[in-house]
Amino acid sequence: MSRVTSLTSPSVLPVITLGGPIAMSAFRLEKLLSLLQEKYPAIRSIRAEFVHFVQASSTLDENETKILKALITYGSSAINAPEGPLMLVLPRVGTISSWA
């Protein structure tokens, strides 16, 4: 997921969405897929990757966006765009991350 998306609203600060690296090894994905298919046989594949949501105080210029991308570049990149429905698993609103 290498796209950059800006979500804005008149009363909310801009949120930038940046795709990150693959979140699970092939072995773990295969194991999880097998477990899911026991209950939902129609599932053919799954994928897990990190996504970063950044709330900025203003719209970032090209150089700031480049720096932000460099800061969150790590791990093995996702190669192909995902196919099928997208399901995001996120902490509930207000959750404070230990990494924040």
Tab-separated table of C-alpha atoms in Angstrom:
chain	number	residue	atom	x	y	z
A	1	MET	CA	0.000	0.000	0.000
A	2	SER	CA	2.009	2.947	-1.224
A	3	ARG	CA	-0.666	5.539	-1.719
A	4	VAL	CA	-0.925	8.790	0.228
A	5	THR	CA	-4.442	9.895	1.081
A	6	SER	CA	-5.478	13.089	2.845
A	7	LEU	CA	-8.804	13.103	4.628
A	8	THR	CA	-10.005	16.543	5.648
A	9	SER	CA	-13.054	18.140	7.150
A	10	PRO	CA	-13.598	21.819	7.927
A	11	SER	CA	-13.531	21.186	11.699
A	12	VAL	CA	-10.899	18.434	11.797
A	13	LEU	CA	-7.149	18.568	11.244
A	14	PRO	CA	-5.936	16.777	8.081
A	15	VAL	CA	-5.230	13.039	8.424
A	16	ILE	CA	-2.632	11.520	6.115
A	17	THR	CA	-2.797	7.774	5.436
A	18	LEU	CA	0.449	6.048	4.469
A	19	GLY	CA	0.836	2.370	3.670
A	20	GLY	CA	3.492	0.446	5.538
A	21	PRO	CA	5.227	-2.903	5.192
A	22	ILE	CA	3.839	-6.424	5.390
A	23	ALA	CA	2.607	-7.153	8.927
A	24	MET	CA	2.751	-10.973	8.988
A	25	SER	CA	5.061	-13.622	7.579
A	26	ALA	CA	3.820	-15.973	4.859
A	27	PHE	CA	3.816	-18.809	7.404
A	28	ARG	CA	1.563	-16.899	9.839
A	29	LEU	CA	-0.761	-15.808	7.023
A	30	GLU	CA	-1.135	-19.417	5.828
A	31	LYS	CA	-1.913	-20.580	9.358
A	32	LEU	CA	-4.483	-17.814	9.873
A	33	LEU	CA	-6.044	-18.470	6.457
A	34	SER	CA	-6.437	-22.140	7.327
A	35	LEU	CA	-8.200	-21.270	10.588
A	36	LEU	CA	-10.486	-18.765	8.870
A	37	GLN	CA	-11.384	-21.199	6.089
A	38	GLU	CA	-12.595	-23.730	8.665
A	39	LYS	CA	-15.441	-21.332	9.509
A	40	TYR	CA	-15.644	-19.389	6.238
A	41	PRO	CA	-14.671	-21.650	3.315
A	42	ALA	CA	-15.286	-18.906	0.735
A	43	ILE	CA	-12.223	-16.969	1.933
A	44	ARG	CA	-9.510	-17.508	-0.664
A	45	SER	CA	-6.717	-15.271	0.605
A	46	ILE	CA	-5.772	-12.798	3.294
A	47	ARG	CA	-3.153	-10.121	3.622
A	48	ALA	CA	-1.833	-8.047	6.521
A	49	GLU	CA	0.077	-4.810	6.269
A	50	PHE	CA	0.708	-1.824	8.475
A	51	VAL	CA	-1.034	1.469	7.763
A	52	HIS	CA	0.024	4.755	9.352
A	53	PHE	CA	-2.442	7.536	10.118
A	54	VAL	CA	-0.797	10.906	10.709
A	55	GLN	CA	-2.752	13.922	11.893
A	56	ALA	CA	-0.858	17.054	10.884
A	57	SER	CA	-1.512	20.604	12.025
A	58	SER	CA	-1.604	21.666	8.366
A	59	THR	CA	-1.269	20.213	4.874
A	60	LEU	CA	2.256	18.901	4.283
A	61	ASP	CA	4.298	20.207	1.377
A	62	GLU	CA	6.211	17.871	-0.961
A	63	ASN	CA	9.423	17.942	1.116
A	64	GLU	CA	7.580	17.306	4.402
A	65	THR	CA	5.710	14.392	2.827
A	66	LYS	CA	9.021	12.943	1.601
A	67	ILE	CA	10.510	13.194	5.118
A	68	LEU	CA	7.424	11.586	6.667
A	69	LYS	CA	7.583	8.676	4.205
A	70	ALA	CA	11.293	8.188	5.003
A	71	LEU	CA	10.546	8.078	8.739
A	72	ILE	CA	8.036	5.251	8.386
A	73	THR	CA	9.895	3.184	5.793
A	74	TYR	CA	10.879	-0.156	7.361
A	75	GLY	CA	10.379	-3.888	6.851
A	76	SER	CA	9.373	-5.705	3.676
A	77	SER	CA	7.197	-3.617	1.396
A	78	ALA	CA	3.874	-4.895	0.165
A	79	ILE	CA	4.390	-5.515	-3.564
A	80	ASN	CA	0.939	-5.837	-5.115
A	81	ALA	CA	-2.182	-3.829	-4.468
A	82	PRO	CA	-4.703	-5.844	-2.445
A	83	GLU	CA	-7.733	-7.341	-4.183
A	84	GLY	CA	-11.180	-7.839	-2.735
A	85	PRO	CA	-12.870	-6.187	0.229
A	86	LEU	CA	-10.770	-4.172	2.665
A	87	MET	CA	-11.144	-4.731	6.407
A	88	LEU	CA	-9.241	-2.453	8.758
A	89	VAL	CA	-8.586	-3.566	12.328
A	90	LEU	CA	-7.969	-0.478	14.442
A	91	PRO	CA	-7.850	0.414	18.123
A	92	ARG	CA	-10.959	2.140	19.391
A	93	VAL	CA	-11.035	5.926	19.268
A	94	GLY	CA	-9.218	7.410	22.234
A	95	THR	CA	-6.846	4.485	22.711
A	96	ILE	CA	-3.375	5.726	23.600
A	97	SER	CA	-0.690	3.620	21.988
A	98	SER	CA	2.369	2.660	23.987
A	99	TRP	CA	4.339	3.695	20.876
A	100	ALA	CA	2.796	7.172	20.630
